[in-house]
Short mmCIF file of C-alpha atoms in Angstrom, two decimals:
data_model
loop_
_atom_site.label_atom_id
_atom_site.label_comp_id
_atom_site.label_asym_id
_atom_site.label_seq_id
_atom_site.Cartn_x
_atom_site.Cartn_y
_atom_site.Cartn_z
CA MET A 1 10.17 19.75 18.85
CA PHE A 2 7.31 17.68 17.45
CA ARG A 3 8.09 15.31 20.72
CA ARG A 4 8.60 18.42 23.06
CA ALA A 5 5.50 20.15 22.04
CA ALA A 6 3.37 17.40 22.16
CA LEU A 7 4.69 16.15 26.00
CA LEU A 8 3.77 19.88 26.89
CA ALA A 9 0.27 19.48 25.70
CA GLY A 10 -0.65 17.03 27.89
CA ILE A 11 0.25 19.13 31.21
CA ALA A 12 -3.46 20.22 32.54
CA GLY A 13 -4.65 23.77 30.96
CA PHE A 14 -1.95 24.33 28.97
CA SER A 15 -2.27 24.94 25.13
CA LEU A 16 0.26 24.44 22.23
CA GLY A 17 0.40 27.06 19.27
CA ALA A 18 -1.74 30.18 18.97
CA ALA A 19 -5.21 30.52 17.22
CA PRO A 20 -5.20 33.69 14.68
CA ALA A 21 -5.03 36.88 16.72
CA SER A 22 -8.93 37.63 16.12
CA GLY A 23 -12.09 35.53 15.07
CA PRO A 24 -12.97 32.05 15.59
CA VAL A 25 -11.21 28.62 14.47
CA ASP A 26 -12.42 26.64 12.08
CA ILE A 27 -13.12 23.80 13.36
CA LEU A 28 -12.35 22.93 17.34
CA ILE A 29 -12.27 19.12 18.28
CA ARG A 30 -13.13 18.88 22.01
CA GLY A 31 -12.38 16.14 24.60
CA GLY A 32 -10.93 13.21 22.57
CA THR A 33 -8.18 11.14 23.37
CA ILE A 34 -5.31 12.67 21.21
CA TYR A 35 -2.31 10.65 19.52
CA THR A 36 0.12 13.14 18.63
CA GLY A 37 2.16 10.53 16.61
CA ASP A 38 4.93 11.34 19.43
CA ALA A 39 3.86 11.86 22.56
CA ALA A 40 1.86 9.54 25.46
CA PRO A 41 -2.34 10.36 24.78
CA PHE A 42 -4.04 12.98 26.86
CA VAL A 43 -7.68 13.95 27.02
CA GLY A 44 -7.58 17.21 25.18
CA ASP A 45 -8.75 19.82 22.34
CA VAL A 46 -7.32 20.45 18.30
CA ALA A 47 -7.83 23.61 17.19
CA ILE A 48 -8.21 23.98 12.87
CA SER A 49 -7.90 26.81 10.96
CA GLY A 50 -7.73 26.66 7.22
CA ASP A 51 -5.46 23.49 6.49
CA ARG A 52 -3.47 23.52 9.34
CA ILE A 53 -3.39 22.55 13.11
CA ARG A 54 -3.31 25.82 15.11
CA ALA A 55 -3.32 24.45 18.39
CA LEU A 56 -3.69 21.31 20.65
CA GLY A 57 -3.74 20.87 24.69
CA ARG A 58 -6.19 20.65 27.04
CA GLY A 59 -9.26 23.00 27.42
CA LEU A 60 -8.40 25.09 24.42
CA LYS A 61 -10.61 28.38 25.17
CA LEU A 62 -11.52 29.37 21.56
CA PRO A 63 -14.41 30.17 19.65
CA ALA A 64 -14.78 28.07 16.92
CA ARG A 65 -16.98 28.00 13.90
CA LYS A 66 -17.75 24.04 14.26
CA THR A 67 -17.03 21.82 17.55
CA ILE A 68 -16.65 18.84 17.18
CA ASP A 69 -17.51 16.57 20.57
CA ALA A 70 -14.89 13.97 20.95
CA ARG A 71 -15.53 12.62 24.11
CA GLY A 72 -14.70 9.12 24.06
CA LEU A 73 -12.99 9.21 20.97
CA VAL A 74 -9.49 8.46 19.44
CA VAL A 75 -8.19 11.22 17.95
CA ALA A 76 -4.97 10.66 15.29
CA PRO A 77 -3.27 11.97 12.63
CA GLY A 78 -5.36 10.63 9.58
CA PHE A 79 -3.49 7.38 8.09
CA ILE A 80 -1.67 7.00 5.16
CA ASP A 81 -1.65 4.19 2.90
CA PRO A 82 1.97 3.78 1.32
CA HIS A 83 0.77 0.76 -0.97
CA THR A 84 -2.48 1.17 -3.20
CA HIS A 85 -3.96 0.42 -6.41
CA ALA A 86 -6.21 3.64 -6.52
CA GLY A 87 -5.21 5.37 -9.85
CA ALA A 88 -7.52 4.69 -11.86
CA GLN A 89 -10.44 5.88 -8.68
CA LEU A 90 -8.61 9.30 -8.39
CA ALA A 91 -8.34 9.77 -11.96
CA SER A 92 -12.38 8.68 -12.82
CA ASP A 93 -14.59 10.91 -14.51
CA ASP A 94 -17.32 10.36 -11.56
CA ALA A 95 -16.63 12.75 -9.11
CA ALA A 96 -18.09 10.39 -6.17
CA THR A 97 -15.78 7.72 -7.10
CA ARG A 98 -12.95 10.13 -6.77
CA LEU A 99 -13.50 10.83 -3.15
CA ILE A 100 -12.27 6.93 -2.17
CA PRO A 101 -14.94 7.05 0.61
CA GLY A 102 -13.87 3.40 1.15
CA PHE A 103 -10.63 4.82 1.85
CA LEU A 104 -12.03 7.96 4.10
CA MET A 105 -14.41 5.84 6.12
CA GLN A 106 -11.12 4.12 7.47
CA GLY A 107 -9.53 7.30 8.49
CA VAL A 108 -6.98 7.23 5.38
CA THR A 109 -6.13 10.64 4.22
CA THR A 110 -3.48 9.97 2.24
CA ALA A 111 -2.34 7.57 -0.10
CA PHE A 112 0.57 6.09 -2.51
CA ILE A 113 -0.27 4.70 -6.12
CA GLY A 114 2.19 3.53 -8.87
CA ASN A 115 3.01 0.29 -6.83
CA ASP A 116 3.87 -2.74 -7.98
CA GLY A 117 5.93 -0.69 -10.81
CA GLY A 118 2.83 0.35 -12.39
CA GLY A 119 3.44 4.00 -12.34
CA ASP A 120 3.33 6.18 -15.17
CA PRO A 121 6.21 7.86 -16.14
CA ASP A 122 4.30 10.85 -16.98
CA VAL A 123 3.91 11.99 -13.18
CA ARG A 124 3.19 15.76 -14.03
CA THR A 125 0.28 15.07 -15.73
CA VAL A 126 -0.67 12.07 -13.22
CA LEU A 127 -0.38 14.69 -10.08
CA ALA A 128 -2.04 17.76 -12.36
CA ARG A 129 -4.97 15.98 -12.45
CA ALA A 130 -5.95 17.15 -9.10
CA ALA A 131 -6.72 20.46 -9.95
CA THR A 132 -9.42 19.40 -12.90
CA LYS A 133 -10.36 16.36 -11.05
CA PRO A 134 -10.89 17.43 -7.15
CA VAL A 135 -9.93 14.32 -4.95
CA GLY A 136 -11.38 13.30 -1.58
CA ILE A 137 -7.73 12.27 -0.35
CA ASN A 138 -4.26 13.14 -0.60
CA TYR A 139 -1.98 11.35 -3.00
CA ALA A 140 1.84 11.19 -3.80
CA ALA A 141 3.14 8.97 -7.23
CA TYR A 142 5.44 6.47 -8.23
CA VAL A 143 7.09 5.79 -11.57
CA GLY A 144 6.92 2.43 -12.30
CA LEU A 145 9.34 -0.28 -14.07
CA ASP A 146 6.38 -2.17 -16.06
CA PRO A 147 5.60 1.40 -18.57
CA VAL A 148 9.11 2.07 -18.46
CA ARG A 149 9.77 -0.94 -19.63
CA LYS A 150 7.28 -1.59 -21.79
CA LYS A 151 7.45 1.18 -23.34
CA VAL A 152 11.35 0.80 -24.66
CA VAL A 153 11.64 -2.85 -24.12
CA GLY A 154 8.45 -4.22 -24.99
CA GLU A 155 7.30 -7.40 -23.13
CA GLY A 156 9.86 -9.61 -24.14
CA ASP A 157 12.36 -11.55 -22.06
CA ARG A 158 15.20 -9.85 -23.31
CA ALA A 159 17.73 -7.21 -21.54
CA PRO A 160 17.82 -3.95 -23.13
CA THR A 161 20.21 -2.48 -25.33
CA ALA A 162 22.58 0.31 -24.34
CA ASP A 163 20.47 2.84 -25.95
CA GLU A 164 17.15 1.38 -24.57
CA LEU A 165 18.41 1.40 -21.07
CA ALA A 166 19.70 5.22 -21.18
CA ALA A 167 16.12 5.89 -22.47
CA MET A 168 14.61 3.98 -20.17
CA LYS A 169 17.05 6.02 -17.43
CA GLN A 170 15.96 9.24 -19.03
CA LEU A 171 12.14 8.21 -18.76
CA VAL A 172 12.62 7.51 -14.48
CA ALA A 173 14.79 10.55 -14.67
CA GLY A 174 12.25 12.90 -15.84
CA ALA A 175 9.28 11.84 -14.04
CA MET A 176 11.15 12.14 -10.63
CA CYS A 177 12.24 15.60 -11.67
CA GLN A 178 8.30 15.77 -12.00
CA GLY A 179 7.42 14.96 -8.39
CA ALA A 180 7.48 11.17 -8.28
CA LEU A 181 7.90 9.73 -4.83
CA GLY A 182 10.44 6.99 -6.19
CA PHE A 183 10.88 4.14 -8.84
CA SER A 184 8.91 1.18 -7.49
CA THR A 185 9.01 -2.21 -9.55
CA GLY A 186 6.79 -5.74 -9.13
CA LEU A 187 9.40 -8.30 -10.16
CA PHE A 188 7.08 -10.97 -10.25
CA TYR A 189 5.40 -9.84 -12.48
CA ALA A 190 5.96 -10.31 -16.24
CA PRO A 191 7.62 -8.42 -18.60
CA GLN A 192 9.16 -6.88 -15.17
CA SER A 193 10.46 -10.54 -14.32
CA PHE A 194 12.71 -10.30 -17.34
CA ALA A 195 14.79 -7.26 -15.60
CA GLY A 196 18.20 -8.35 -14.14
CA LYS A 197 19.44 -7.11 -10.79
CA ASP A 198 21.91 -4.44 -13.12
CA GLU A 199 19.24 -3.19 -15.08
CA ILE A 200 17.37 -2.33 -12.22
CA VAL A 201 20.25 -0.74 -10.13
CA SER A 202 20.91 1.59 -13.01
CA LEU A 203 17.20 2.47 -13.04
CA ALA A 204 16.63 2.89 -9.52
CA ARG A 205 20.40 5.56 -8.87
CA GLU A 206 18.11 8.00 -11.10
CA ALA A 207 15.64 8.23 -8.53
CA ALA A 208 18.50 8.02 -5.75
CA THR A 209 20.36 10.60 -7.01
CA ARG A 210 17.14 13.24 -6.96
CA GLY A 211 16.24 11.87 -3.50
CA GLY A 212 13.53 9.15 -4.10
CA VAL A 213 12.72 6.00 -2.60
CA TYR A 214 12.69 1.97 -4.13
CA ASP A 215 9.72 0.30 -3.79
CA THR A 216 9.43 -3.35 -4.64
CA HIS A 217 6.93 -6.06 -5.02
CA LEU A 218 9.63 -8.86 -4.47
CA ARG A 219 10.78 -10.82 -7.25
CA ASP A 220 9.75 -13.81 -5.40
CA GLU A 221 7.52 -14.18 -2.43
CA SER A 222 7.50 -17.33 -2.35
CA SER A 223 9.44 -20.23 -4.00
CA TYR A 224 8.51 -19.49 -8.05
CA THR A 225 11.76 -18.19 -9.14
CA ILE A 226 14.96 -17.42 -6.98
CA GLY A 227 12.64 -18.02 -3.79
CA LEU A 228 11.66 -15.47 -0.86
CA SER A 229 15.15 -15.00 0.74
CA ALA A 230 16.83 -14.63 -2.23
CA ALA A 231 14.53 -11.81 -3.54
CA VAL A 232 15.16 -10.15 0.17
CA ASP A 233 18.74 -10.12 -0.43
CA GLU A 234 18.39 -8.75 -4.20
CA ALA A 235 16.00 -5.79 -2.85
CA ILE A 236 18.57 -4.91 -0.32
CA ALA A 237 21.06 -5.39 -2.64
CA ILE A 238 19.70 -2.96 -4.89
CA GLY A 239 19.18 -0.79 -2.13
CA ARG A 240 22.96 -0.59 -1.05
CA GLU A 241 24.20 0.04 -5.16
CA ALA A 242 22.01 2.39 -6.27
CA GLY A 243 22.14 4.13 -2.96
CA LEU A 244 18.45 4.82 -1.96
CA PRO A 245 15.82 3.37 0.62
CA VAL A 246 14.10 0.13 0.14
CA ASN A 247 10.69 -0.16 0.76
CA ILE A 248 9.62 -4.20 0.34
CA SER A 249 5.57 -4.16 -0.76
CA HIS A 250 3.10 -6.37 1.38
CA ILE A 251 5.74 -8.24 2.88
CA LYS A 252 4.74 -11.76 3.66
CA ALA A 253 5.66 -15.64 3.39
CA LEU A 254 3.32 -16.94 0.27
CA GLY A 255 2.62 -20.56 0.03
CA VAL A 256 3.44 -23.51 1.65
CA ASP A 257 6.73 -23.91 0.54
CA VAL A 258 8.16 -20.77 2.82
CA HIS A 259 5.25 -20.92 5.86
CA GLY A 260 7.49 -20.35 8.74
CA GLN A 261 10.09 -18.06 7.47
CA ALA A 262 9.02 -15.17 8.83
CA PRO A 263 11.33 -15.08 11.58
CA ALA A 264 15.05 -15.66 9.03
CA ILE A 265 13.67 -13.00 6.79
CA ILE A 266 13.44 -10.67 9.44
CA ALA A 267 16.65 -11.40 11.02
CA LYS A 268 18.34 -10.50 7.49
CA ILE A 269 16.51 -7.45 7.14
CA GLU A 270 17.05 -6.25 10.68
CA ARG A 271 21.08 -6.96 10.04
CA ALA A 272 20.75 -4.68 7.35
CA ARG A 273 19.34 -2.33 9.00
CA ALA A 274 21.83 -2.37 11.99
CA ALA A 275 24.45 -1.98 9.36
CA GLY A 276 22.96 0.92 8.08
CA LYS A 277 20.87 0.19 5.28
CA ARG A 278 17.41 2.11 5.21
CA VAL A 279 15.23 -1.04 4.79
CA THR A 280 11.13 -1.14 5.79
CA ALA A 281 8.36 -2.66 4.50
CA ASP A 282 4.22 -2.19 4.19
CA GLN A 283 1.96 -4.92 4.77
CA TYR A 284 -1.98 -5.33 4.78
CA PRO A 285 -4.08 -7.50 7.31
CA TRP A 286 -4.90 -10.39 5.70
CA SER A 287 -4.41 -14.18 4.91
CA ALA A 288 -5.00 -13.76 1.32
CA SER A 289 -3.48 -11.80 -1.33
CA GLY A 290 -4.59 -10.34 -3.99
CA THR A 291 -3.77 -10.64 -7.86
CA SER A 292 -4.73 -12.71 -11.20
CA LEU A 293 -5.67 -16.54 -11.83
CA VAL A 294 -2.19 -15.92 -14.86
CA ALA A 295 -0.19 -14.37 -12.01
CA SER A 296 -0.49 -17.03 -9.56
CA LEU A 297 -0.55 -20.32 -12.06
CA VAL A 298 0.92 -19.64 -15.20
CA PRO A 299 4.93 -20.08 -15.53
CA LEU A 300 6.83 -16.84 -16.40
CA TRP A 301 8.26 -18.51 -19.63
CA ALA A 302 4.59 -18.85 -20.87
CA GLN A 303 3.93 -15.33 -20.23
CA ASP A 304 7.04 -14.26 -22.21
CA GLY A 305 5.55 -11.70 -25.20
CA GLY A 306 2.45 -10.58 -23.13
CA ARG A 307 -1.16 -12.39 -23.52
CA ALA A 308 -1.56 -12.96 -27.20
CA ALA A 309 2.04 -14.79 -26.99
CA MET A 310 1.10 -16.79 -23.86
CA LEU A 311 -2.37 -17.71 -25.52
CA LYS A 312 -0.37 -19.39 -28.36
CA ARG A 313 1.36 -21.23 -26.00
CA PHE A 314 -1.65 -22.55 -24.58
CA ASP A 315 -2.66 -23.86 -28.24
CA ASP A 316 0.73 -25.60 -28.88
CA SER A 317 0.62 -29.31 -28.38
CA THR A 318 4.03 -29.59 -28.05
CA LEU A 319 3.98 -27.39 -24.83
CA GLY A 320 1.13 -28.62 -23.18
CA GLU A 321 2.58 -31.03 -20.57
CA ARG A 322 5.37 -28.67 -19.31
CA LEU A 323 2.29 -25.89 -19.57
CA ARG A 324 0.45 -28.55 -17.29
CA ALA A 325 3.44 -29.38 -14.88
CA GLY A 326 3.95 -26.13 -14.20
CA ILE A 327 0.65 -24.97 -13.69
CA THR A 328 0.14 -28.06 -11.29
CA ASP A 329 3.16 -26.99 -9.36
CA ASN A 330 1.68 -23.68 -8.77
CA LEU A 331 -1.63 -24.76 -7.98
CA ARG A 332 0.45 -27.42 -4.76
CA ARG A 333 2.28 -23.71 -3.84
CA ARG A 334 -0.52 -21.88 -3.68
CA GLY A 335 -2.35 -24.23 -1.47
CA THR A 336 -4.58 -26.30 -4.12
CA ALA A 337 -7.65 -24.83 -6.29
CA ALA A 338 -9.64 -24.52 -3.17
CA ALA A 339 -7.63 -21.35 -1.91
CA LEU A 340 -7.98 -19.53 -5.29
CA LEU A 341 -10.87 -17.23 -4.77
CA ILE A 342 -12.10 -15.80 -7.97
CA THR A 343 -13.10 -12.29 -7.35
CA GLU A 344 -14.79 -10.79 -10.78
CA GLY A 345 -16.27 -11.76 -14.03
CA GLU A 346 -18.04 -14.89 -14.74
CA HIS A 347 -17.01 -16.82 -11.94
CA ARG A 348 -16.86 -14.12 -9.46
CA GLY A 349 -17.40 -15.76 -5.83
CA ARG A 350 -16.52 -19.59 -6.76
CA THR A 351 -13.15 -21.29 -6.17
CA LEU A 352 -11.35 -22.50 -8.90
CA ALA A 353 -12.05 -26.19 -7.58
CA GLN A 354 -15.51 -24.99 -7.23
CA VAL A 355 -15.70 -23.87 -10.91
CA ALA A 356 -13.41 -27.39 -12.10
CA ALA A 357 -16.52 -29.32 -10.75
CA ALA A 358 -19.19 -27.60 -12.58
CA ARG A 359 -17.32 -27.70 -15.70
CA GLY A 360 -16.12 -31.35 -14.92
CA GLU A 361 -12.61 -30.72 -15.48
CA ASP A 362 -9.31 -30.60 -13.80
CA PRO A 363 -8.36 -27.65 -12.13
CA VAL A 364 -5.63 -27.37 -14.30
CA ALA A 365 -7.78 -27.23 -17.70
CA ALA A 366 -10.03 -25.16 -16.10
CA ALA A 367 -8.05 -22.55 -15.33
CA ILE A 368 -6.39 -22.56 -18.96
CA ALA A 369 -10.21 -22.44 -20.00
CA VAL A 370 -10.78 -19.62 -17.90
CA ILE A 371 -7.80 -17.60 -18.50
CA ARG A 372 -8.55 -18.09 -22.59
CA VAL A 373 -11.51 -15.60 -21.90
CA LYS A 374 -10.08 -13.05 -19.12
CA ASP A 375 -7.50 -13.12 -16.89
CA PRO A 376 -9.38 -12.64 -13.53
CA ALA A 377 -8.76 -11.13 -10.20
CA VAL A 378 -8.43 -13.46 -7.26
CA ALA A 379 -7.72 -13.62 -3.50
CA SER A 380 -5.39 -16.18 -2.61
CA PHE A 381 -5.18 -17.75 0.46
CA ASN A 382 -1.39 -18.23 0.64
CA GLN A 383 -0.19 -16.91 4.69
CA THR A 384 -0.04 -18.30 8.08
CA GLU A 385 -1.16 -15.95 11.60
CA GLU A 386 1.91 -16.52 12.63
CA ASP A 387 3.60 -15.33 9.81
CA ILE A 388 1.40 -12.52 9.34
CA ALA A 389 1.89 -11.56 13.58
CA ALA A 390 5.65 -12.03 13.40
CA PHE A 391 6.23 -9.49 10.55
CA MET A 392 3.39 -7.05 12.11
CA ARG A 393 5.36 -6.44 15.41
CA ARG A 394 8.39 -4.97 13.86
CA PRO A 395 8.65 -1.22 14.47
CA TRP A 396 9.62 -0.88 10.55
CA VAL A 397 6.35 -2.42 9.18
CA MET A 398 3.85 0.12 8.32
CA THR A 399 -0.22 -0.41 7.38
CA GLY A 400 -0.27 -0.62 4.16
CA SER A 401 -3.69 -1.68 2.09
CA ASP A 402 -2.27 -3.26 -1.44
CA ALA A 403 -5.95 -1.89 -2.16
CA SER A 404 -7.59 -3.16 -5.60
CA THR A 405 -10.75 -4.44 -6.93
CA GLY A 406 -12.52 -7.13 -5.54
CA HIS A 407 -10.80 -8.05 -2.46
CA PRO A 408 -12.02 -6.49 0.77
CA ARG A 409 -8.16 -4.97 1.90
CA SER A 410 -9.48 -2.01 -0.46
CA TYR A 411 -12.13 -1.12 2.47
CA GLY A 412 -11.04 -2.93 5.35
CA SER A 413 -7.20 -2.77 5.98
CA PHE A 414 -6.92 -0.03 8.48
CA ALA A 415 -10.24 -1.06 10.32
CA ARG A 416 -9.54 -4.84 10.35
CA LYS A 417 -5.62 -4.64 11.66
CA TYR A 418 -7.42 -1.93 14.71
CA SER A 419 -10.17 -4.64 15.17
CA GLU A 420 -7.87 -7.99 14.25
CA TYR A 421 -5.01 -7.54 15.64
CA VAL A 422 -5.28 -4.72 18.43
CA VAL A 423 -8.44 -5.55 20.16
CA LYS A 424 -8.93 -9.51 19.53
CA ARG A 425 -5.19 -10.76 18.72
CA GLN A 426 -3.26 -7.97 20.67
CA VAL A 427 -0.25 -8.54 18.20
CA LEU A 428 -0.07 -4.65 18.78
CA THR A 429 -1.24 -1.74 21.47
CA LEU A 430 -3.21 1.01 19.85
CA ARG A 431 -0.47 3.32 20.22
CA GLU A 432 1.52 0.95 17.81
CA PHE A 433 -0.92 0.76 15.53
CA LEU A 434 -1.35 4.14 14.76
CA HIS A 435 2.06 5.20 14.70
CA ARG A 436 2.76 3.01 11.77
CA SER A 437 -0.41 3.49 10.11
CA SER A 438 0.31 7.40 10.38
CA THR A 439 3.72 8.72 11.78
CA LEU A 440 5.86 5.38 10.32
CA THR A 441 5.04 6.16 7.27
CA ALA A 442 5.62 10.14 7.12
CA ASP A 443 9.11 9.84 8.54
CA THR A 444 9.58 6.91 5.93
CA PHE A 445 9.30 8.92 3.07
CA ARG A 446 9.82 12.28 4.56
CA LEU A 447 5.90 13.99 4.20
CA SER A 448 6.49 17.23 5.77
CA GLY A 449 3.90 18.26 7.80
CA ARG A 450 1.81 14.98 7.65
CA GLY A 451 1.56 12.12 9.70
CA ARG A 452 1.42 14.31 13.32
CA LEU A 453 -0.72 15.84 15.38
CA ALA A 454 1.12 19.11 16.02
CA PRO A 455 0.86 23.23 15.58
CA ASP A 456 1.37 23.85 11.79
CA ALA A 457 0.85 20.20 10.70
CA TYR A 458 -1.81 20.08 7.99
CA ALA A 459 -5.01 19.02 9.46
CA ASP A 460 -5.19 15.54 8.16
CA ILE A 461 -7.11 14.01 11.14
CA VAL A 462 -9.17 10.72 11.72
CA LEU A 463 -11.91 10.19 14.84
CA PHE A 464 -13.18 6.60 15.60
CA ASP A 465 -14.91 5.34 18.35
CA PRO A 466 -12.23 2.51 19.83
CA LYS A 467 -15.21 0.46 20.73
CA HIS A 468 -16.60 -0.08 17.19
CA PHE A 469 -13.59 0.75 14.86
CA ALA A 470 -13.80 -2.50 12.43
CA GLU A 471 -14.06 -3.75 9.21
CA GLN A 472 -17.27 -4.83 7.60
CA ALA A 473 -15.91 -5.80 4.11
CA THR A 474 -15.56 -9.62 3.50
CA TYR A 475 -14.04 -11.84 0.69
CA GLU A 476 -17.73 -12.20 -0.40
CA GLN A 477 -19.10 -8.68 0.00
CA PRO A 478 -15.56 -6.72 -0.52
CA ALA A 479 -16.79 -3.12 -0.96
CA LEU A 480 -18.58 -2.78 2.75
CA LEU A 481 -17.69 0.51 4.21
CA ALA A 482 -15.84 0.14 7.60
CA ALA A 483 -17.70 1.35 10.61
CA GLY A 484 -16.84 3.32 13.76
CA VAL A 485 -15.12 6.43 12.18
CA ARG A 486 -17.16 9.24 13.15
CA ALA A 487 -14.92 12.26 11.46
CA VAL A 488 -12.03 12.86 8.83
CA VAL A 489 -10.55 16.07 8.50
CA VAL A 490 -8.62 16.33 5.22
CA ASN A 491 -6.33 19.71 4.90
CA GLY A 492 -8.58 20.90 7.54
CA VAL A 493 -11.80 20.07 5.60
CA LEU A 494 -14.10 17.52 7.39
CA ALA A 495 -14.78 14.68 4.89
CA VAL A 496 -16.69 12.65 7.06
CA ASP A 497 -18.84 14.23 9.43
CA ASN A 498 -20.72 12.17 12.53
CA GLY A 499 -20.12 8.95 10.26
CA THR A 500 -21.25 10.11 7.06
CA PRO A 501 -18.95 11.70 3.92
CA THR A 502 -19.92 14.87 3.40
CA GLY A 503 -18.97 14.96 -0.39
CA ALA A 504 -15.77 17.56 0.06
CA ALA A 505 -13.07 16.98 -2.05
CA ALA A 506 -10.62 18.65 -0.04
CA GLY A 507 -7.44 16.29 -0.99
CA ARG A 508 -4.29 17.05 -2.66
CA ALA A 509 -1.17 15.83 -4.93
CA LEU A 510 1.65 15.72 -2.98
CA ALA A 511 4.60 16.08 -5.37
CA HIS A 512 7.87 15.09 -4.36
CA THR A 513 10.88 17.97 -3.86
CA PRO A 514 13.75 16.54 -6.13
CA THR A 515 17.63 16.80 -4.81
CA PRO A 516 18.85 20.62 -6.04
CA GLY A 517 20.38 20.49 -8.48
CA ARG A 518 19.37 17.12 -10.13
CA CYS A 519 16.75 18.24 -12.56
CA GLY A 520 17.91 20.58 -15.39
#
């Protein structure tokens, strides 16, 4: 229906959908190049009443309370970010922070939170918060392995008992019934890394039976433990055995040991897709990942039991040689201390190599000294452009940001993907970029009424100047707003007008509807 409607809208003088019987529409976007999400682009108009698109086509003759001149601009469905760490911002006591201007000024109108296994199982409260603390964008939430496992098992490296597994399953099931989008894991991170595949399958089934998805930060994106290839195998097997779609978070080939493996990983995933498995991925357009110094360098065995236990191991002279050997190998894997840029705290803006030189120590000793005070966030330069482009070209890879503090991906991922990989490198066409930044994501996660410009769809829309849309954020200045977005509409309300945020908090919490009969 959407495809046929959008095609008809391209006929000169044709308008699709009807305005209200009397009175003007609220917003008329006139003369832009419209990308519906399905059909070829056409120059035309979009009419909005309330929170919905009422009509689109060429030469709409409708009175409007506000008209936006979109000549020369791209008009597209608002971008949907499937992987963020914006939960704290959305829950902030500061109203301006909750608007998430870094997202809005890239055209992002919807974001997912609770990724990498971090989703609070009290999803009801997470979603209800938008009613008392208005937000600038829409959001959906995962239930995550980390809080579920910590609450029941703790931070130790052990399997759950039968009773503990039942308690964890109950938490996941309850969260799904409260509106969670699915079940997320961050299997690279302790204590989630201590969970075995069978445990994860048992928990993922609770999401599967209620219509959810499995979103995972792979157990290994490099060569830390089981290796990238085996980690992809594990994710696909979890989806197959639990019976639910799999989305691989921020897909990449991380570190010198796996550079060049993108084609083999792509082939593996496409074999699974050809066999009927629902496997997708998201990706951010940066060569540096964002993580912490501990996650980058400290071996998992040293993280068993949490930070306090790790610091005691730092002081255990009998473990010193083993610890140094593990950190040294992880430094090699990550591309040396010069490839780790600290992005917060006392050493912000300096690489680990620079910190070590200033302290007069080798990088391993410097890393341990820094971690003793705090585990800072780092930008880890660990990917090749060849691998990034190979993954990006695949039609099942969505645009995401993995937005986190101190990394320019929070303020520039969608803009950078356009400026760097559409305009400069020509890895994608404009239409492919738009589809993978909105429509593909809406379809993958079944966001009804979003991700398309069509009559009766929610009016989540971005208007940007194709000559100027680009990231401004850098690793040195990661919080600079993107350039080139002229207007953003969220649920029919102008959130950005003439390139400036309006202060409107029109976002909504998007609750997943569980499979009927699966929630008592």
